[in-house]
mmCIF file of C-alpha atoms in Angstrom:
data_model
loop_
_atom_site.group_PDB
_atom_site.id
_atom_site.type_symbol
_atom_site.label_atom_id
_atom_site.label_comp_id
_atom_site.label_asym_id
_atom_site.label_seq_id
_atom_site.Cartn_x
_atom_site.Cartn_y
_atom_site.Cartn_z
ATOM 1 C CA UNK A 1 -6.704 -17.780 0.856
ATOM 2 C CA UNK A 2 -3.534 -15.893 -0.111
ATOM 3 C CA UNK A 3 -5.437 -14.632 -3.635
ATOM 4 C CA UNK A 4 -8.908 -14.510 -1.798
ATOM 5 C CA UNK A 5 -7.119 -11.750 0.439
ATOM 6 C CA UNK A 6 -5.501 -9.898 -2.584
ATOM 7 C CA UNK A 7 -9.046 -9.915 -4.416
ATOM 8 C CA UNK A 8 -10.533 -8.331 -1.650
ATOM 9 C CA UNK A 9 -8.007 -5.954 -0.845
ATOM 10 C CA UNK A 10 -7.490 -4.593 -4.784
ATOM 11 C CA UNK A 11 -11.869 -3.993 -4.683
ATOM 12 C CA UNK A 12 -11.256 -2.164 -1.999
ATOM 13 C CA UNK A 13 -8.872 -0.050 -3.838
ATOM 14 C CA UNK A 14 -10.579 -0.473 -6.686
ATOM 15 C CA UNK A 15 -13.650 1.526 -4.744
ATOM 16 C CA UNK A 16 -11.369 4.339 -3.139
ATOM 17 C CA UNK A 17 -9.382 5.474 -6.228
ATOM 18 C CA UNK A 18 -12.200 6.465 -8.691
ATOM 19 C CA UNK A 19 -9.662 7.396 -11.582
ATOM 20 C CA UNK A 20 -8.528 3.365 -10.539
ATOM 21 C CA UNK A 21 -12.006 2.573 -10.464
ATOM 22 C CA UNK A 22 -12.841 4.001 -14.058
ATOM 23 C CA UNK A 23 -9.335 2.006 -15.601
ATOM 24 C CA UNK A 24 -10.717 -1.150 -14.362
ATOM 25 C CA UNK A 25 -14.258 -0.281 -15.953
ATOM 26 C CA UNK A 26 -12.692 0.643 -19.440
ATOM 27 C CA UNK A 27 -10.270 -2.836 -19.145
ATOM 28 C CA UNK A 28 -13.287 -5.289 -18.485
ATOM 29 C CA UNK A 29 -15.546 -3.139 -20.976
ATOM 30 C CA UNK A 30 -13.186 -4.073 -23.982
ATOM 31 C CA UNK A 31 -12.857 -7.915 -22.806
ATOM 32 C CA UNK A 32 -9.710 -7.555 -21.262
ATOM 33 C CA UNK A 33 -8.060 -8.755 -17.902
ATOM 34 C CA UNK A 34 -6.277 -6.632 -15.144
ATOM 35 C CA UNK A 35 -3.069 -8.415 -14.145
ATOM 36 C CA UNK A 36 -2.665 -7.778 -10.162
ATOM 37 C CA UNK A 37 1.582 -7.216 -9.832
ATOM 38 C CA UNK A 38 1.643 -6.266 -6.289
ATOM 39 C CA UNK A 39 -0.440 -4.076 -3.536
ATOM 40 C CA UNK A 40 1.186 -1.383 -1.152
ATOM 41 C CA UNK A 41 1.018 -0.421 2.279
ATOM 42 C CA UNK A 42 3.039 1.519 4.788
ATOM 43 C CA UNK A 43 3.854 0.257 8.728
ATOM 44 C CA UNK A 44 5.789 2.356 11.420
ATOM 45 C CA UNK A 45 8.225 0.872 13.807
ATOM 46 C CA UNK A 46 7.111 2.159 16.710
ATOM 47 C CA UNK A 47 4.817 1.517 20.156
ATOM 48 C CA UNK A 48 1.158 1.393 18.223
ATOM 49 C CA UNK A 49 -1.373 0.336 21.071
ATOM 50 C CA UNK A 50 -2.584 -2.988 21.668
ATOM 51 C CA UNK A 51 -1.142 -3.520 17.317
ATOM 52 C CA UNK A 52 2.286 -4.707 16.825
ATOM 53 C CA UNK A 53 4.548 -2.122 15.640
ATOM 54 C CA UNK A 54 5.516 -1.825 12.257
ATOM 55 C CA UNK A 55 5.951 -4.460 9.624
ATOM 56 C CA UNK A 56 5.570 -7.170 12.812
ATOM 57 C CA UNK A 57 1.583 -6.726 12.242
ATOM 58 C CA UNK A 58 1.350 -7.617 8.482
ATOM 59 C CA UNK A 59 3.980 -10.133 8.341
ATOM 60 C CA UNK A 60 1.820 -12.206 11.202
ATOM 61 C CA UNK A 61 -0.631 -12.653 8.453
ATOM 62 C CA UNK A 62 1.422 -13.032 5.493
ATOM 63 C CA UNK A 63 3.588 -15.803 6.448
ATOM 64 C CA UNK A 64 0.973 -18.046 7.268
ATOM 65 C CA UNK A 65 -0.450 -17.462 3.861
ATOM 66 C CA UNK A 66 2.883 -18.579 2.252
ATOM 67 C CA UNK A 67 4.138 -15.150 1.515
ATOM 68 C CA UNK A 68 7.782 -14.962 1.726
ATOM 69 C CA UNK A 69 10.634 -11.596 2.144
ATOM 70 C CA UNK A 70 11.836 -11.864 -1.223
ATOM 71 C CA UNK A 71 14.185 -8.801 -1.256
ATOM 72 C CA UNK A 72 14.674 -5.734 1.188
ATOM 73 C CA UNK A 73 14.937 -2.051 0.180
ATOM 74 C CA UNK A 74 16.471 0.396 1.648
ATOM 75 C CA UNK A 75 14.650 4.333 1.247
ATOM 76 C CA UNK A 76 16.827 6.543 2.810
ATOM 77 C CA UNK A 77 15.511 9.554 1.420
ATOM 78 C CA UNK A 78 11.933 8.661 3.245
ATOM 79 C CA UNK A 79 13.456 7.698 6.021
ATOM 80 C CA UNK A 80 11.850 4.131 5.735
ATOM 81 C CA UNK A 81 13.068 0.213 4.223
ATOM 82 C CA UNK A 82 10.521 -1.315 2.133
ATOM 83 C CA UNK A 83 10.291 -5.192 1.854
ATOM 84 C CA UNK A 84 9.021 -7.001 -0.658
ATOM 85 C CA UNK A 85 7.059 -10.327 0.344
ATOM 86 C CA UNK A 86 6.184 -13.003 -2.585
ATOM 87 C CA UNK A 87 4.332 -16.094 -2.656
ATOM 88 C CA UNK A 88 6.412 -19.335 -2.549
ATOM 89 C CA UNK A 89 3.969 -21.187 -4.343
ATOM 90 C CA UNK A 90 3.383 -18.711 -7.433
ATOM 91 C CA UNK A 91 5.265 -16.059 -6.918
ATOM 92 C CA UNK A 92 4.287 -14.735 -10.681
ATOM 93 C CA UNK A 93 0.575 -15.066 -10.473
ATOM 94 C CA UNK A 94 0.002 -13.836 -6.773
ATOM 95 C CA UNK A 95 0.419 -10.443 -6.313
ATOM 96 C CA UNK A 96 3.532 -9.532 -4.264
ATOM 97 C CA UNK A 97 3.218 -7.407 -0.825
ATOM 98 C CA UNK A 98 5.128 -4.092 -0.648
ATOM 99 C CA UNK A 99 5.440 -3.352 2.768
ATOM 100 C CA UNK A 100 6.926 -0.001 4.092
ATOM 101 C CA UNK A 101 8.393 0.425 7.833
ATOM 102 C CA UNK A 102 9.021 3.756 8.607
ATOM 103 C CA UNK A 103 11.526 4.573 11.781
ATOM 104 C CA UNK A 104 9.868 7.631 13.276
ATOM 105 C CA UNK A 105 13.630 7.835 15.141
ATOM 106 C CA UNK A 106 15.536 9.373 12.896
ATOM 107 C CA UNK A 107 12.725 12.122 12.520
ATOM 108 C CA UNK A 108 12.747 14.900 15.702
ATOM 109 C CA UNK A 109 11.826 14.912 19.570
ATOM 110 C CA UNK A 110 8.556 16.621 18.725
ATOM 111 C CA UNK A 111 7.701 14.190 15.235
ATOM 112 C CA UNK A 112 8.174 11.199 17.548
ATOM 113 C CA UNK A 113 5.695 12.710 20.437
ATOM 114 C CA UNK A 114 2.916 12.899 17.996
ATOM 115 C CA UNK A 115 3.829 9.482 16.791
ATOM 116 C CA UNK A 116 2.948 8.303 19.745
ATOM 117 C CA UNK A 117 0.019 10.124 20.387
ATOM 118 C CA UNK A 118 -1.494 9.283 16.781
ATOM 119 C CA UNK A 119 -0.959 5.653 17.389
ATOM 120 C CA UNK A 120 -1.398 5.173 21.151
ATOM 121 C CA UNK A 121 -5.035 3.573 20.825
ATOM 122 C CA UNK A 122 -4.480 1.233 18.035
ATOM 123 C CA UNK A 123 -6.448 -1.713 18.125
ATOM 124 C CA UNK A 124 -5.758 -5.125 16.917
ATOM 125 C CA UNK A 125 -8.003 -6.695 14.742
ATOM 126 C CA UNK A 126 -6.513 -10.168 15.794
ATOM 127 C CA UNK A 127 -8.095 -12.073 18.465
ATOM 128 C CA UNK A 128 -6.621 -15.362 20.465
ATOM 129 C CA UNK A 129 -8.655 -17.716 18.213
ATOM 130 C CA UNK A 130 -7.598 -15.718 14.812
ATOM 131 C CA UNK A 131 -4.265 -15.956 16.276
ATOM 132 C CA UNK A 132 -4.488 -19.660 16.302
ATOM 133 C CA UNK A 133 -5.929 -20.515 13.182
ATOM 134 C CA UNK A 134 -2.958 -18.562 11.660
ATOM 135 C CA UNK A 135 -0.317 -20.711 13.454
ATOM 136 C CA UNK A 136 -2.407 -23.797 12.179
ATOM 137 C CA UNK A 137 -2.439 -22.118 8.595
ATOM 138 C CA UNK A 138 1.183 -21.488 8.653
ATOM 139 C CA UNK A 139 1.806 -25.050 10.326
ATOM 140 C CA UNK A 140 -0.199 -26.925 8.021
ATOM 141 C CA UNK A 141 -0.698 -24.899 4.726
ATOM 142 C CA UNK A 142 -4.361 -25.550 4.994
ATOM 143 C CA UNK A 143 -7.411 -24.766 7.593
ATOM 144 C CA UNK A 144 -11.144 -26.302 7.128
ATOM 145 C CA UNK A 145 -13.179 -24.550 5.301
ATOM 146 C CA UNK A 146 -15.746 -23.299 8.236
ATOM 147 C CA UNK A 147 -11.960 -21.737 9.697
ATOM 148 C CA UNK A 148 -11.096 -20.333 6.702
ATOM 149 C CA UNK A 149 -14.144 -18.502 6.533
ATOM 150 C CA UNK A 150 -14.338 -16.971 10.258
ATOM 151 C CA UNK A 151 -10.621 -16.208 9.912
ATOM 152 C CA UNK A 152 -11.161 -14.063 6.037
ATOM 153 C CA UNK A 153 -12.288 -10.966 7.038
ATOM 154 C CA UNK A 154 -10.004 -11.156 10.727
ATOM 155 C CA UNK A 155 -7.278 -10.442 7.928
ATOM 156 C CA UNK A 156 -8.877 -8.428 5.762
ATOM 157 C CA UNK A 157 -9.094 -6.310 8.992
ATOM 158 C CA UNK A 158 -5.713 -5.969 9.218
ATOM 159 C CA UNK A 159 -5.117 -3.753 6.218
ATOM 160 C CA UNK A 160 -7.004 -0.564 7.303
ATOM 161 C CA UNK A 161 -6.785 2.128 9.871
ATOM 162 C CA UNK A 162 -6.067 0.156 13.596
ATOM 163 C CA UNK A 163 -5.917 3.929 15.830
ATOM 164 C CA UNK A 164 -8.937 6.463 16.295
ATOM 165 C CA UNK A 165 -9.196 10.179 15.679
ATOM 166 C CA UNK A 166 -6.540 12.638 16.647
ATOM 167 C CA UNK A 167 -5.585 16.278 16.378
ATOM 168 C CA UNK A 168 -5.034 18.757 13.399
ATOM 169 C CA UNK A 169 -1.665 19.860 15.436
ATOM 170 C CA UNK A 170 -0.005 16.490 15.204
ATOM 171 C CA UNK A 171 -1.439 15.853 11.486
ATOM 172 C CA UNK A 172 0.742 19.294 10.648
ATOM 173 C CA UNK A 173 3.823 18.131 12.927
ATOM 174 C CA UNK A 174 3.826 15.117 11.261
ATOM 175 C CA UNK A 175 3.628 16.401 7.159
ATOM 176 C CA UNK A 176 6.417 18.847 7.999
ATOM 177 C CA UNK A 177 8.553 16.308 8.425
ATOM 178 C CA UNK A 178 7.061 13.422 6.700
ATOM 179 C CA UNK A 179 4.461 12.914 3.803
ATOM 180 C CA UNK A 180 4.350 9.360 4.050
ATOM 181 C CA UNK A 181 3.883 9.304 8.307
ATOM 182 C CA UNK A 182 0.988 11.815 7.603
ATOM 183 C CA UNK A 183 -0.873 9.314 5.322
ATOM 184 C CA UNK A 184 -0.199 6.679 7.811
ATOM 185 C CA UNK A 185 -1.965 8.670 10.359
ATOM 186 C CA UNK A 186 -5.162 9.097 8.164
ATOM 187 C CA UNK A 187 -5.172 5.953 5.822
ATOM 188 C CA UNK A 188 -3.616 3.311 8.471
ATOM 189 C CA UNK A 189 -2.274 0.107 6.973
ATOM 190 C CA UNK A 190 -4.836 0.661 3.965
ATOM 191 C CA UNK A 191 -3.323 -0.539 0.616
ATOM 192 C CA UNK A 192 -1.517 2.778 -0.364
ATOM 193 C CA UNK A 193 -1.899 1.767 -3.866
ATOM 194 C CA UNK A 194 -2.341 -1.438 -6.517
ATOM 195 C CA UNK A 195 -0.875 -2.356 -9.542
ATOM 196 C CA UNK A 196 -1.792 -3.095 -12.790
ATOM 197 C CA UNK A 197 0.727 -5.341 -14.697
ATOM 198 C CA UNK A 198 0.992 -4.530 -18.322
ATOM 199 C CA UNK A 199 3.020 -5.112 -21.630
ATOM 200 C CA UNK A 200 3.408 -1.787 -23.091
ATOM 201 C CA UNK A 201 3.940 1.216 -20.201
ATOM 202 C CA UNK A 202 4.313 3.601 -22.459
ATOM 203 C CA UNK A 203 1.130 2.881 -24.835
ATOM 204 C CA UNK A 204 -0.849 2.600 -22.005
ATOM 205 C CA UNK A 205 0.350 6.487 -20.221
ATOM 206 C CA UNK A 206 -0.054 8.088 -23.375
ATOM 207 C CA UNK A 207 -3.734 6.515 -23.715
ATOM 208 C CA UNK A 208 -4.682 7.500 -20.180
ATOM 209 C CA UNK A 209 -3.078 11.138 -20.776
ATOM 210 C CA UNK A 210 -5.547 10.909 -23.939
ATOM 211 C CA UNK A 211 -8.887 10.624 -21.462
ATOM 212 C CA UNK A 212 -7.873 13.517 -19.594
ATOM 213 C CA UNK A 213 -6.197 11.366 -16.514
ATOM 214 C CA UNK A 214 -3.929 12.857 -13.988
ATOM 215 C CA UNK A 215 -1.170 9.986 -14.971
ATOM 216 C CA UNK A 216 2.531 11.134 -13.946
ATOM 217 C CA UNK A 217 4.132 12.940 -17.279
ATOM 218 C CA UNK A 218 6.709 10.603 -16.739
ATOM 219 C CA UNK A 219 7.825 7.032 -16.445
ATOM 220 C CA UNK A 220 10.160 6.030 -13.711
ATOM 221 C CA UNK A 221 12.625 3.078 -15.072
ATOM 222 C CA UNK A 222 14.592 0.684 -12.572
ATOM 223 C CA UNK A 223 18.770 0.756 -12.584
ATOM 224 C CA UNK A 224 18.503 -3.138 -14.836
ATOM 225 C CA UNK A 225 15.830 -1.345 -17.060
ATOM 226 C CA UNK A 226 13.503 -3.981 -16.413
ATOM 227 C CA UNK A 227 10.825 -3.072 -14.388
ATOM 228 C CA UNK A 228 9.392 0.490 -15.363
ATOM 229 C CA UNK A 229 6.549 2.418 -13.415
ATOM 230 C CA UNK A 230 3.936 4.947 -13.591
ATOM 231 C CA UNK A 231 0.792 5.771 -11.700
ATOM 232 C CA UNK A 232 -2.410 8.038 -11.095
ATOM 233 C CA UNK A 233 -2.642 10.716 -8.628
ATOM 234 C CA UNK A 234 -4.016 9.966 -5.008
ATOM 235 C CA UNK A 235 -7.366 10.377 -4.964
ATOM 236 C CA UNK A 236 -8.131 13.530 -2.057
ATOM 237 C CA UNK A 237 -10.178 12.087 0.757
ATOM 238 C CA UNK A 238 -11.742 13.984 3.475
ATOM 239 C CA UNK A 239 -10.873 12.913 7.306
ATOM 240 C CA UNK A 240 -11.932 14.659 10.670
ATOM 241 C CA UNK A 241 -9.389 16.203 13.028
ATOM 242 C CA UNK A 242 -9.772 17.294 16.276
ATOM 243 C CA UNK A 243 -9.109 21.406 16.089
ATOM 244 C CA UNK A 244 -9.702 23.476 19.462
ATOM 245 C CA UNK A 245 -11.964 21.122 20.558
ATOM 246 C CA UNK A 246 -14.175 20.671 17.994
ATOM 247 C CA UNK A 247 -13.970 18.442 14.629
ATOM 248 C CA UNK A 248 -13.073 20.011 11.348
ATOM 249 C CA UNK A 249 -12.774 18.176 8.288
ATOM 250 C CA UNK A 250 -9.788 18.319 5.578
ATOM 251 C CA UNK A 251 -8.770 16.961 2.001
ATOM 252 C CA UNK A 252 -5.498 15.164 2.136
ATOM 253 C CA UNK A 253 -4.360 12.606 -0.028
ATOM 254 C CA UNK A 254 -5.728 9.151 -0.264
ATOM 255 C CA UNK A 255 -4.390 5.874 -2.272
ATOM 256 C CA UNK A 256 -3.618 5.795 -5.649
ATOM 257 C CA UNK A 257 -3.458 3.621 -8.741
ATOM 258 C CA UNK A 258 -0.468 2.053 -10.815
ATOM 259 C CA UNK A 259 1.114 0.278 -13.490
ATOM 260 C CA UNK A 260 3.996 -1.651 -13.769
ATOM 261 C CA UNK A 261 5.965 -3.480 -17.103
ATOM 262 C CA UNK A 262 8.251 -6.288 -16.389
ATOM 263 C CA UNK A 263 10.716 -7.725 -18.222
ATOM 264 C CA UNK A 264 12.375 -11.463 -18.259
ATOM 265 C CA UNK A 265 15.611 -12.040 -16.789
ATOM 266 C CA UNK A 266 17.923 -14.225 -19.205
ATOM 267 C CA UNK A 267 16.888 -17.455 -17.082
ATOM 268 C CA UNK A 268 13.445 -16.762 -18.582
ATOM 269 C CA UNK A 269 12.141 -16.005 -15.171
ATOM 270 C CA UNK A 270 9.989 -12.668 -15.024
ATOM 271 C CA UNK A 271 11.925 -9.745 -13.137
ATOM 272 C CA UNK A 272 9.612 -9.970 -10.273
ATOM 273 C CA UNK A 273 12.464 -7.056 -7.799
ATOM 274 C CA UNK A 274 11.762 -3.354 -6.947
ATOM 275 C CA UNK A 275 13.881 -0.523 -7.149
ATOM 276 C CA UNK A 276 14.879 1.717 -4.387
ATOM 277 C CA UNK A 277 14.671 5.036 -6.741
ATOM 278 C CA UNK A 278 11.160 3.779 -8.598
ATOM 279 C CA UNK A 279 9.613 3.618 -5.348
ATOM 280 C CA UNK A 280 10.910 7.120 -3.929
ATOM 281 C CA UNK A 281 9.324 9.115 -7.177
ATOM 282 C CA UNK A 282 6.142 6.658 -6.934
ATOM 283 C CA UNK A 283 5.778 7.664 -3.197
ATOM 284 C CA UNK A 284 5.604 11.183 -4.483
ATOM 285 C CA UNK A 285 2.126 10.421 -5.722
ATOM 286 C CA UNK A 286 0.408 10.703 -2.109
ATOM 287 C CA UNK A 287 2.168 14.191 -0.906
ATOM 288 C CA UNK A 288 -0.201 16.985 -1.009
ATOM 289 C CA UNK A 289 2.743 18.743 -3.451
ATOM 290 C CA UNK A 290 1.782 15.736 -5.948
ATOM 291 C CA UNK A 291 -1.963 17.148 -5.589
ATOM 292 C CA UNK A 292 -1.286 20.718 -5.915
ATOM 293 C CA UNK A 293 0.726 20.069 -9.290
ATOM 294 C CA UNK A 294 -1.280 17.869 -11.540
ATOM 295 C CA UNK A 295 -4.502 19.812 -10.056
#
């Protein structure tokens, strides 16, 4: 169920991000395989509706599934800690979880009100009975398969947008103060971005800058050295807002596409951690800055 849920969740990416989509196309074109390192999403700590706040309403699903907080990372700059979650089973061939918690507190008085108001009529996807098959999941590391079915897309649910449509005002409010709150507030818990793993980073950016893609010029390498990181703009995506009382539509940024080389540690294990810094500059990708410059 665990890779079921990442398979889904990277074609759904995979149908968002058309630069994404057109890698993928070229990769399975020349008989080669896409190596799924880890998907992305971003939470907020804070009162979201009938949803649990933050992190608390992706966790619900991923511990059942035998994902486990492998290390926690601090992002001061964003205001936010990132955790990542790994599967206890095969932590090297399931695709990790980054999750993102942002802590709308330590933004202003005014970037908390619209918090609230963005997120005040989130729904959750999760029913009673979904509920329960989870806790059986997590219990017994196995459901029947007529449960496993009915509780698939439940989940899948869960990584999308949970609150309705809101106003232009708090959308601006919001990006003054925070890129990454403003893409919460039009892409949800969607997967910010997947991740390609591959052997040669630096082969593989100059070969996209080759077809003309909007790759970053540069690669962003991890304090060990091990784990370097690159990516594809966001793709822009148009969303409604509600402007003096009628809707008007706007390009903002959407989810993005990205690559990842990792290196062994000594124990022969593959470097599977994250790095604080690589995740600031890859966060960079979904500002409407990011847009403006490789446009």
């Amino acid at each position: 169920m665990a890779q079921a849920l990442n398979m889904v969740l990277f074609f759904d990416l995979h149908e968002r991000v058309p630069e994404g989509h057109d890698y993928v196309q070229d990769v399975m074109a020349a008989g080669q395989k896409i190596t799924f390192d880890h998907g992305a999403l971003r939470t907020v700590a804070w009162p979201s509706g009938a949803l649990p706040p933050g992190e608390a309403a992706i966790s619900r699903v991923l511990r059942p599934l035998g994902f486990t907080v492998a290390d926690t990372y601090p992002l001061p700059r964003l205001k936010m800690t990132g955790r990542a979650w790994a599967h206890a089973d095969f932590p090297e061939t399931i695709a990790q979880f980054f999750v993102s918690e942002l802590h709308p507190e330590r933004f202003s008085a005014q970037f908390q009100a619209a918090v609230t108001r963005v997120l005040a009529d989130s729904v959750d996807p999760l029913g009673p009975q979904d509920i329960g098959r989870l806790e059986r999941l997590g219990r017994d590391a196995a459901l029947p398969w007529s449960d496993a079915l009915a509780l698939m897309p439940k989940i899948v649910a869960c990584f999308g947008r949970q609150h309705g449509g809101f106003a232009l005002a708090d959308y601006e409010t919001l990006l003054a103060e925070s890129a990454e709150m403003a893409w919460i507030a039009t892409e949800g818990n969607a997967f910010n971005h997947a991740t390609d793993r591959v052997s040669d980073l630096q082969a593989l950016s100059e070969a996209q800058k080759r077809k003309g893609r909007s790759i970053k010029d540069t690669i962003e390498v991890s304090g060990s050295g091990r784990v370097m990181q690159t990516a594809f703009k966001a793709a822009q995506v148009a969303r409604e807002f509600l402007h003096e009382g009628e809707w008007v539509t706007r390009h903002v940024p959407g989810s993005f596409y990205e690559f990842i080389q990792r290196e062994r540690l000594q124990c022969g294990r593959l470097d599977l951690a994250f790095d604080a810094g690589n995740a600031t500059a890859i966060f960079k990708m979904t500002t409407h800055e990011a847009l403006e410059i490789l446009n």
